[in-house]
Every structure is written in structure tokens, then in C-alpha cells.
PDB file of C-alpha atoms in Angstrom:
ATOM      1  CA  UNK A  69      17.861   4.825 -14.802  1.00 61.00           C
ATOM      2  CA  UNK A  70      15.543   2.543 -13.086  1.00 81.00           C
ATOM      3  CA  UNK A  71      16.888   0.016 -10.633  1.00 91.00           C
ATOM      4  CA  UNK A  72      14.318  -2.377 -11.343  1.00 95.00           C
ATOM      5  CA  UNK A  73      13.734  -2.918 -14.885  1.00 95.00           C
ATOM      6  CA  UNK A  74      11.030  -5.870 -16.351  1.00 96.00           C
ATOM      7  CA  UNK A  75      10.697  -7.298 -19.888  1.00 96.00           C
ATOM      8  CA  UNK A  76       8.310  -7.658 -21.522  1.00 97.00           C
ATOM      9  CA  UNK A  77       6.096  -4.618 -20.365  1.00 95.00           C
ATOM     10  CA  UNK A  78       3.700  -6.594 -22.795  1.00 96.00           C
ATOM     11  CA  UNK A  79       2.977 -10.119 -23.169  1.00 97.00           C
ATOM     12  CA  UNK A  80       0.083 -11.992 -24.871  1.00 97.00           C
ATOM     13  CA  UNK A  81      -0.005 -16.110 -25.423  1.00 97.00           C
ATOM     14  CA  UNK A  82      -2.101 -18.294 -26.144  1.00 97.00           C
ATOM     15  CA  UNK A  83      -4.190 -20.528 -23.004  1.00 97.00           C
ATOM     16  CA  UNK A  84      -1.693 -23.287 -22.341  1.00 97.00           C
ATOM     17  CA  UNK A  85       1.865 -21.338 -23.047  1.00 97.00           C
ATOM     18  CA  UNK A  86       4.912 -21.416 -20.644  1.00 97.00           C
ATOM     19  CA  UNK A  87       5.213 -17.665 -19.827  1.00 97.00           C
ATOM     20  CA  UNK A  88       8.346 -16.334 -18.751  1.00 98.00           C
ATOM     21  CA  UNK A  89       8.585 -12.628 -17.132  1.00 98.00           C
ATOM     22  CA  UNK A  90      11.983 -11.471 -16.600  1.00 98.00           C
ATOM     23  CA  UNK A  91      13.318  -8.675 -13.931  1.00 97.00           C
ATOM     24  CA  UNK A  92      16.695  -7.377 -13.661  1.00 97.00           C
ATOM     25  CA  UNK A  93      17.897  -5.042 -10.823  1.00 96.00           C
ATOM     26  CA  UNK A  94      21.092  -2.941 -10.229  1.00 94.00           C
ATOM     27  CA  UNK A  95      20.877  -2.636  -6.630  1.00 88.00           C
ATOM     28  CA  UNK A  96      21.869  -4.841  -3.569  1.00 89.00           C
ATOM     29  CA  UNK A  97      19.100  -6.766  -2.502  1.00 90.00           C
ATOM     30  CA  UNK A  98      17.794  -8.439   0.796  1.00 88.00           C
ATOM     31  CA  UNK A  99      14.583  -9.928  -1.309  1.00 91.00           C
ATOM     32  CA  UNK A 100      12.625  -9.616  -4.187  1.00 94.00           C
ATOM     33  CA  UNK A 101       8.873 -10.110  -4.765  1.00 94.00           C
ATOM     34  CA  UNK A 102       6.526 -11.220  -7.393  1.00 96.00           C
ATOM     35  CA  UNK A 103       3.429  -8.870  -6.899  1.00 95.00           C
ATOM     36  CA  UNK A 104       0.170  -9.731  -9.386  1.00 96.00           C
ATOM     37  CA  UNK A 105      -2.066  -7.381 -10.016  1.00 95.00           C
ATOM     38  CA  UNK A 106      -5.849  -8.239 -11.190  1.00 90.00           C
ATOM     39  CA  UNK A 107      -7.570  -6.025 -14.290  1.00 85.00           C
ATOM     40  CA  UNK A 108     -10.213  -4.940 -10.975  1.00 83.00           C
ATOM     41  CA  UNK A 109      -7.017  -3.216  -9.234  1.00 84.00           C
ATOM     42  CA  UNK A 110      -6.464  -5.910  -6.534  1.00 89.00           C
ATOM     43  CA  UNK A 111      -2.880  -6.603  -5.685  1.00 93.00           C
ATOM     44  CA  UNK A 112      -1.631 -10.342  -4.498  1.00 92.00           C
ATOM     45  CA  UNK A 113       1.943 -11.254  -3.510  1.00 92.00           C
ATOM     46  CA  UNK A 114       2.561 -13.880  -5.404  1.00 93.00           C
ATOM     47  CA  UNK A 115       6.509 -14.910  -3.701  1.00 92.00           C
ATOM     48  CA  UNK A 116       9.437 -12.759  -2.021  1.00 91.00           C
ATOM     49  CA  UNK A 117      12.707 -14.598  -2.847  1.00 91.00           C
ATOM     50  CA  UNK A 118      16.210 -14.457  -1.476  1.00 90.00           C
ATOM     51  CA  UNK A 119      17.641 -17.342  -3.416  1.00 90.00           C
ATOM     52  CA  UNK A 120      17.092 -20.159  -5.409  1.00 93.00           C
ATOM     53  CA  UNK A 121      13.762 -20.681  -6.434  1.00 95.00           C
ATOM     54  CA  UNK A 122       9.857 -21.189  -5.179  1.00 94.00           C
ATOM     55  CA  UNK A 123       7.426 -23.045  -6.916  1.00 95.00           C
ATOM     56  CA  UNK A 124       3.448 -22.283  -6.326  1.00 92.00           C
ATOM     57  CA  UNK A 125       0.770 -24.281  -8.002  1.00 94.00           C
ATOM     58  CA  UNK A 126       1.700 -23.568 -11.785  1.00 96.00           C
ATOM     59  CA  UNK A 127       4.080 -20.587 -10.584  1.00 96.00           C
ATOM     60  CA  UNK A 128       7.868 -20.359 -10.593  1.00 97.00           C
ATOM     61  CA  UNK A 129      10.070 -17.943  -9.274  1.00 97.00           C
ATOM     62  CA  UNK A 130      13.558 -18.326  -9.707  1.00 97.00           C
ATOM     63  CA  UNK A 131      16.493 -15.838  -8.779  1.00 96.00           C
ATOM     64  CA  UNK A 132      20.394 -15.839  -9.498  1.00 95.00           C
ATOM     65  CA  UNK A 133      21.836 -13.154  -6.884  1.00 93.00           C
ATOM     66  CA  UNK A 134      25.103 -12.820  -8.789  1.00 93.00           C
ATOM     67  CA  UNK A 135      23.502 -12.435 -11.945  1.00 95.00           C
ATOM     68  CA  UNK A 136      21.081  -9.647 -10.398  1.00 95.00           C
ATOM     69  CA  UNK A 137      17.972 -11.243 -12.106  1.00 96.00           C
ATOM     70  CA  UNK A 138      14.500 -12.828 -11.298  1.00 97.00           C
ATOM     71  CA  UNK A 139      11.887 -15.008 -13.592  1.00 98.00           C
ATOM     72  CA  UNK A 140       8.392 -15.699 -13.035  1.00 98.00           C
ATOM     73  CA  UNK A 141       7.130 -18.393 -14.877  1.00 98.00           C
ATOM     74  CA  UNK A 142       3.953 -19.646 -15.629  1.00 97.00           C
ATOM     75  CA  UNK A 143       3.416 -23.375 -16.430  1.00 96.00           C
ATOM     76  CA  UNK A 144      -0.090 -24.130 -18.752  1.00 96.00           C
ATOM     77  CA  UNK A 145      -1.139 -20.318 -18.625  1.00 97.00           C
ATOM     78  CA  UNK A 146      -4.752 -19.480 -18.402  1.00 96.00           C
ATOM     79  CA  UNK A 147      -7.235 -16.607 -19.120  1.00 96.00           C
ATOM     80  CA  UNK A 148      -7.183 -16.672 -15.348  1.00 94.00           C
ATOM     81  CA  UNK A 149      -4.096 -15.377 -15.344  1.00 96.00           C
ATOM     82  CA  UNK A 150      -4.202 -12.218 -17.792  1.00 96.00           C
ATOM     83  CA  UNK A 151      -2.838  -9.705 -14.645  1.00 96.00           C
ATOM     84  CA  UNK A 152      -0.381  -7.250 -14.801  1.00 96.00           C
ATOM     85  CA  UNK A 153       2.847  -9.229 -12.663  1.00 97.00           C
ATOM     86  CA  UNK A 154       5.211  -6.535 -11.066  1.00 96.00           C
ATOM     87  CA  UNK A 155       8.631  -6.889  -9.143  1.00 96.00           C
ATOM     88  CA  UNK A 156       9.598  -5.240  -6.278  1.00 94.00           C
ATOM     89  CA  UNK A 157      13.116  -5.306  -4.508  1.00 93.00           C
ATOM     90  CA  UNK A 158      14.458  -4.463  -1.150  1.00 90.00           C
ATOM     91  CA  UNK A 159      17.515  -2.970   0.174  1.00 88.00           C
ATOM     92  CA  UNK A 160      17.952  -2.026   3.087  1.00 82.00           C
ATOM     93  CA  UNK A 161      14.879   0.550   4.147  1.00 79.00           C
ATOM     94  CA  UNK A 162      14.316   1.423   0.465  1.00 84.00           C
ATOM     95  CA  UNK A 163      11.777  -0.595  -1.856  1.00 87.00           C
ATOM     96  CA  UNK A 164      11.845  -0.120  -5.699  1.00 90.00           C
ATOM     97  CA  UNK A 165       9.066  -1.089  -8.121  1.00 92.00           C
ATOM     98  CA  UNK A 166       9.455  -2.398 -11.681  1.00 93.00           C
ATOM     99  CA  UNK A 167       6.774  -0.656 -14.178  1.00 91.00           C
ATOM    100  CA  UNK A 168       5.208  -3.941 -14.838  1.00 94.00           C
ATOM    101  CA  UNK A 169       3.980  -6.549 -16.782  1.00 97.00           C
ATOM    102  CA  UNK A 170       0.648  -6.726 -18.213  1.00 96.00           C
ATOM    103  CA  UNK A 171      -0.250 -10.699 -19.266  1.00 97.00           C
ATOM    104  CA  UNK A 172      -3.294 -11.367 -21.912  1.00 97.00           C
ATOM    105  CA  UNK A 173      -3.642 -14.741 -21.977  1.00 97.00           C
ATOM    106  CA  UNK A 174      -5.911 -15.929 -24.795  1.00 97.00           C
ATOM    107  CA  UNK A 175      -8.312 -18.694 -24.881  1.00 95.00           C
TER     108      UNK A 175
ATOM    109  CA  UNK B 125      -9.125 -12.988   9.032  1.00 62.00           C
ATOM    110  CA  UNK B 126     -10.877 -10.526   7.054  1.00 79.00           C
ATOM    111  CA  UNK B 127      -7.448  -9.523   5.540  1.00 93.00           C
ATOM    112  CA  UNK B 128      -6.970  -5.952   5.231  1.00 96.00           C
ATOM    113  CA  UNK B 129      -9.203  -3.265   5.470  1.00 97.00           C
ATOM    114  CA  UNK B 130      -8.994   0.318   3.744  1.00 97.00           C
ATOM    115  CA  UNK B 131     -11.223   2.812   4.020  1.00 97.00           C
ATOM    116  CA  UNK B 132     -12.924   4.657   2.472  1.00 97.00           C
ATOM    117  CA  UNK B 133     -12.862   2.871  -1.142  1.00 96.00           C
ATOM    118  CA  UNK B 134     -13.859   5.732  -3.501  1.00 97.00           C
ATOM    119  CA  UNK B 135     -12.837   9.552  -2.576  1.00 97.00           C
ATOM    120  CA  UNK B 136     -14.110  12.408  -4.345  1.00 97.00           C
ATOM    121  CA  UNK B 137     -12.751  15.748  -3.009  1.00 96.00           C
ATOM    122  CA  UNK B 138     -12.202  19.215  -4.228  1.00 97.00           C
ATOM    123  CA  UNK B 139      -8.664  20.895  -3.938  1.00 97.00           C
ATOM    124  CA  UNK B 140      -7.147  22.025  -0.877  1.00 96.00           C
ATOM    125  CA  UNK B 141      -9.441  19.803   1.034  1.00 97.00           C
ATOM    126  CA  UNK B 142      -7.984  17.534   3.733  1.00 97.00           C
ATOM    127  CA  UNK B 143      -8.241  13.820   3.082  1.00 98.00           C
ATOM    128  CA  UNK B 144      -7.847  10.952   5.315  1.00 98.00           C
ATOM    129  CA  UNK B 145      -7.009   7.637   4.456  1.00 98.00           C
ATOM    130  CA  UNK B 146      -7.600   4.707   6.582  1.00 98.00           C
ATOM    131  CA  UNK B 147      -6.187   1.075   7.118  1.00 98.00           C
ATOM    132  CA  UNK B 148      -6.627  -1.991   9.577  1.00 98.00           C
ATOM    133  CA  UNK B 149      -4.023  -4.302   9.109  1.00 97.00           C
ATOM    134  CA  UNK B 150      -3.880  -7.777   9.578  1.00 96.00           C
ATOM    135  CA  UNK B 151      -3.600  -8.983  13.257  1.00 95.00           C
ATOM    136  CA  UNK B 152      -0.315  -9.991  14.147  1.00 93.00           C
ATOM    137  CA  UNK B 153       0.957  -8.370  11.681  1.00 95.00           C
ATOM    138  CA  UNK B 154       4.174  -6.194  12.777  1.00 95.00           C
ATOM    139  CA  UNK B 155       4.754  -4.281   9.177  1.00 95.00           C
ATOM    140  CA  UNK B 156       2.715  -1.872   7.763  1.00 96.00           C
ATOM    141  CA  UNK B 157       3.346  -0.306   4.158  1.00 95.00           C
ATOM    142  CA  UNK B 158       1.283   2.697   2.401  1.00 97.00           C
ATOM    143  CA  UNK B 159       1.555   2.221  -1.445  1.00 96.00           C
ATOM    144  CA  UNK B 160       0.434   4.670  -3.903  1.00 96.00           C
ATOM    145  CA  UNK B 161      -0.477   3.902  -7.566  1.00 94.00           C
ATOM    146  CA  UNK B 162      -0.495   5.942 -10.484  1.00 93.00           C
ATOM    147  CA  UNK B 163      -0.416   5.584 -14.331  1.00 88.00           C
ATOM    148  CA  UNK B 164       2.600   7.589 -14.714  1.00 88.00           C
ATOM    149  CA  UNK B 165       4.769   6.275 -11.823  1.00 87.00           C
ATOM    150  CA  UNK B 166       3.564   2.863 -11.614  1.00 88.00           C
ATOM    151  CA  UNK B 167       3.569   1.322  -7.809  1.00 90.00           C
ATOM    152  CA  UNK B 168       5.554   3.911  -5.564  1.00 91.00           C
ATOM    153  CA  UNK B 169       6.236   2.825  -1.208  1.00 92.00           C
ATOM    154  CA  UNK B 170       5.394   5.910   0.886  1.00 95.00           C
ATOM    155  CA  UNK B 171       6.496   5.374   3.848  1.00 95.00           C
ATOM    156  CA  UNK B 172       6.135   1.945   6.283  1.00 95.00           C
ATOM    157  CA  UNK B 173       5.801   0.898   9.739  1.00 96.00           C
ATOM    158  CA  UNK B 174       6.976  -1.656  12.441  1.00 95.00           C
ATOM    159  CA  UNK B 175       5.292  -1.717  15.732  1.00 95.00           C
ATOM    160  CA  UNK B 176       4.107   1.620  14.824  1.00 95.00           C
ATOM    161  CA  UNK B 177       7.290   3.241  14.481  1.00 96.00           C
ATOM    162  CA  UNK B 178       8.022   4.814  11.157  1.00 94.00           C
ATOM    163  CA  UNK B 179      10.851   3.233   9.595  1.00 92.00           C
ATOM    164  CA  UNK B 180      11.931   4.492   6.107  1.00 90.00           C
ATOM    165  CA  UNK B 181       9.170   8.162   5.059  1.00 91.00           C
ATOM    166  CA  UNK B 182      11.493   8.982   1.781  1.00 88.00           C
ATOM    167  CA  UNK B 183       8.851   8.270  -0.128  1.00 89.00           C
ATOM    168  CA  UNK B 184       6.016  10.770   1.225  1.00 92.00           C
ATOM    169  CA  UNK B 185       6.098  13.141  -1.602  1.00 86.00           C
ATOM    170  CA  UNK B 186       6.105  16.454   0.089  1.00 84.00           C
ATOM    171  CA  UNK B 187       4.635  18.030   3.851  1.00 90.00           C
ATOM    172  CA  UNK B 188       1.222  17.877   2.612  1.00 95.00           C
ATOM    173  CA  UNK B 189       1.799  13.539   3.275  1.00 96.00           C
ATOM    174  CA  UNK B 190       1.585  12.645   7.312  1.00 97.00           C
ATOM    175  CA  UNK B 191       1.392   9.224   8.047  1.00 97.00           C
ATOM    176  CA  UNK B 192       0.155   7.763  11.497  1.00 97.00           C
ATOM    177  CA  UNK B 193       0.312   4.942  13.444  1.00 97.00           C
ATOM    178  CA  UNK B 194      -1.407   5.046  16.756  1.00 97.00           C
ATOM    179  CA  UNK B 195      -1.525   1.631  17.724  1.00 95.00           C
ATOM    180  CA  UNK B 196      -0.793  -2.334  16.252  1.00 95.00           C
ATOM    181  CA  UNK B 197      -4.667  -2.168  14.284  1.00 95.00           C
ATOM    182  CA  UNK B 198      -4.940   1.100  12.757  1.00 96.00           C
ATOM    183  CA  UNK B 199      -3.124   3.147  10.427  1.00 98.00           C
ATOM    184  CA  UNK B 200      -4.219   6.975   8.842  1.00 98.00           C
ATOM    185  CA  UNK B 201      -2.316   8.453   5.585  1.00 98.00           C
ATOM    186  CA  UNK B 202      -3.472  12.374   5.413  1.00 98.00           C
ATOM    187  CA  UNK B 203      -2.950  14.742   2.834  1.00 97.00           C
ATOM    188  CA  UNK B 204      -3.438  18.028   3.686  1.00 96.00           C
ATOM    189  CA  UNK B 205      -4.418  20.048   1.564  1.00 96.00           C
ATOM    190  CA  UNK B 206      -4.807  18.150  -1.139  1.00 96.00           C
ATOM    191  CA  UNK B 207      -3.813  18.887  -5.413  1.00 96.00           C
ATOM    192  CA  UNK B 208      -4.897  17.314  -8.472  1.00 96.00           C
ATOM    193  CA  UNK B 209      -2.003  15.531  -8.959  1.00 95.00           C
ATOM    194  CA  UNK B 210      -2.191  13.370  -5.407  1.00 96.00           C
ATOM    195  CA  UNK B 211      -5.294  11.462  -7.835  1.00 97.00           C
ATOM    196  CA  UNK B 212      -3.828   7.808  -7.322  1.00 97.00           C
ATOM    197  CA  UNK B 213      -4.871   4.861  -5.829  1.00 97.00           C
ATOM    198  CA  UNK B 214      -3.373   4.159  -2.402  1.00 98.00           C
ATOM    199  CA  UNK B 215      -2.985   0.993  -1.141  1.00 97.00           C
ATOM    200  CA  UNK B 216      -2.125  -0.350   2.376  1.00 97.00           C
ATOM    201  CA  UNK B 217      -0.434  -3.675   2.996  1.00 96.00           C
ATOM    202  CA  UNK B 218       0.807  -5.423   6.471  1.00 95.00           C
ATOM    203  CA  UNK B 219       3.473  -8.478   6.851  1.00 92.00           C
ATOM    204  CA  UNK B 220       4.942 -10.574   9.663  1.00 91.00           C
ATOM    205  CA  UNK B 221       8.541  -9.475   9.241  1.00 84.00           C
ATOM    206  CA  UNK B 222       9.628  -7.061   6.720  1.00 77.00           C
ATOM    207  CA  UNK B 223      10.612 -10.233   4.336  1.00 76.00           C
ATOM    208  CA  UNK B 224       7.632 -11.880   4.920  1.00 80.00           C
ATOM    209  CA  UNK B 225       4.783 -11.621   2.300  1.00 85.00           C
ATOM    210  CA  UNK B 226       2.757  -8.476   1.900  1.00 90.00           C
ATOM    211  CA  UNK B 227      -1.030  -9.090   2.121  1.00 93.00           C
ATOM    212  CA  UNK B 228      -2.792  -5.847   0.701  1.00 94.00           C
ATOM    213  CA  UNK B 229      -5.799  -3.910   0.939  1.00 96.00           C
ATOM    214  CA  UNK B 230      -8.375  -3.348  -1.904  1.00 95.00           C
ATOM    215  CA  UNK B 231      -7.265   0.030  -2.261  1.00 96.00           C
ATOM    216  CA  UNK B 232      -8.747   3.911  -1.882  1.00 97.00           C
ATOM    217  CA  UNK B 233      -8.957   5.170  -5.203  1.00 97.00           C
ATOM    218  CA  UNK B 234      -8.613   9.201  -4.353  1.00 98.00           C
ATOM    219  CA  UNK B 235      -9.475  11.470  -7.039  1.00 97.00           C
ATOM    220  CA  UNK B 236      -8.576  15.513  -5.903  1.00 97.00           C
ATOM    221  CA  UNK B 237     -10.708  17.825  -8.690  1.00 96.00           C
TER     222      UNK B 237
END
């Protein structure tokens, strides 16, 4: 069983869709992060959370600690943002990956 | 800042060869994570730093993995010797704080024939 587990692994829409990206863990965390990763290989952090929610340009990260589960959203999506999105908690030393999701976003 | 800086980017290398992997991290920076990326396991930590002192290693695969840290701007991940199956890419990131966000570097995509 993974402790990180994302849905969808696969997501297409349409330029201009609110995307949501879900990630649910089993594990006590001390953060989570939104990682994007570009079709060239490059990897950005995109927010590490503890509580509540960030908001960053047109993305949103929200978490619910007692609910164990994370959201990224994306607000007016763009071909810009076709990426594969990944989360990534921490607890104490140890760090565990969700597989991913990979975003087409269609003009 | 030039962000960080891996080295080389592309390495080709027959089996049982020694490989070393290189990384400058950001200055200031007191965290420093190796990453390793692979098709079938998706993103996988290796092992990080802070101020240069190993912190959490569980995830070096096996003795053939050494990680060092010999001072606050430079960071070496060996493998020695390397397999087929240690074809990944590895990636190095740094942070200010272990919560803080984790810049990382463009990656050394190793592939062991």
C-alpha cells in the first residue's frame, strides 16, 4: 500500500477548465508539497502546506489535516500547464512520493 | 542565483564502472536532498543533508550508494560499481529549512549499459 496515493494519474481538459488534482495520505504529516514536473524533465515546487490553503497566481493548494487529503487546483488552465503535478509528504525524517499526475491541457 | 547546479547532465557508462554525481546547491541553503527518478518507481528521496550532516540515508538503495557532503556548496552521490538497473535520473535539490521549498537541479540523467 502506498502512503501517498493521487487521482487522477491521468487528466486531460480543455484550455480554460478548473482542474482539480487530488492526494490522499495515510501517514502523519509535518507538510506536504505540490511538485510540477515539465514534459523536458525539470522539476518546480509549486507549494509545501501545513494547513489551510495557499493560493499562487492561478494555483490553489488546499489541505484538511484531519481528513488526510490535499487538492491542487488550477483556475483557467492552459497548454502551459500540461506537466505531470506530484505530491510529496513528510514525516518525520522520511519523505514519500505520490506516482503522479500527468495534465494535457488542450487548446 | 544561478539556482542549482548538477553535473554532469548526460552519463553514459558501462557496468561496474564508478560514477560520480555532482551538485552545488543554492547559497544559504542549509538542506540538501538527492532524488532519483525512474519509470517504474516514480520520484524516490535517497538520502538528505543539513549543514552537511546526513540526516535520514534509508533511501540509498544498497552499499554501492555513498553520499557526500564536504562542505555548505558541494555535494557528490557515487555509485560504485554501477548495474543496469541504477539507469534513472537523479536529481539534487537544496531548501532553507527542511519545510521550506525545494528548489531543484536540472537533473543527471545516468544510463549504466
Amino acid at each position: 500500500k502506498n502512503e501517498v496515493e493521487q487521482s487522477p494519474q491521468n487528466l486531460t481538459a480543455q484550455e480554460g477548465e478548473f482542474i482539480t488534482i487530488n492526494c490522499s495520505y495515510s501517514v502523519g504529516i509535518s507538510a506536504l508539497h505540490w511538485l510540477q514536473q515539465h514534459p523536458g524533465g525539470g522539476i518546480v515546487s509549486l507549494f509545501m502546506l501545513s494547513s489551510g490553503k495557499k493560493k499562487h497566481g492561478r494555483l490553489i493548494a488546499t489541505i484538511n489535516i484531519q481528513e488526510k487529503h490535499s487538492s491542487l487546483h488550477i483556475t483557467a488552465s492552459h497548454p502551459r500547464d500540461s506537466a505531470v503535478y506530484i505530491c510529496a509528504v513528510r514525516t518525520g525524517n522520511q519523505f514519500y512520493f505520490g506516482t503522479g499526475t500527468s495534465l494535457t491541457v488542450i487548446p | 542565483d544561478a539556482g542549482v547546479i548538477q553535473s554532469p547532465r548526460h552519463e553514459v557508462t558501462e557496468m561496474g564502472q564508478e560514477v560520480t554525481l555532482r551538485c552545488k546547491p543554492i547559497s544559504g541553503h542549509d538542506y540538501l536532498f538527492w532524488y532519483r527518478q525512474t519509470m517504474m518507481r516514480g520520484l524516490e528521496l535517497l538520502i538528505y543533508f543539513n549543514n552537511n550532516v546526513p540526516i535520514d540515508d534509508s533511501g540509498m538503495p544498497e552499499d554501492r550508494f555513498s553520499a557526500k557532503m564536504p562542505n555548505a556548496s558541494f555535494s557528490t552521490l557515487k555509485i560504485q560499481p554501477s548495474e543496469p538497473r541504477d539507469s534513472a535520473v537523479y536529481f539534487c535539490a537544496s531548501s532553507g529549512g527542511v519545510q521550506g521549498i525545494q528548489f531543484f537541479g536540472p537533473g543527471t540523467r545516468l544510463t549504466v549499459l
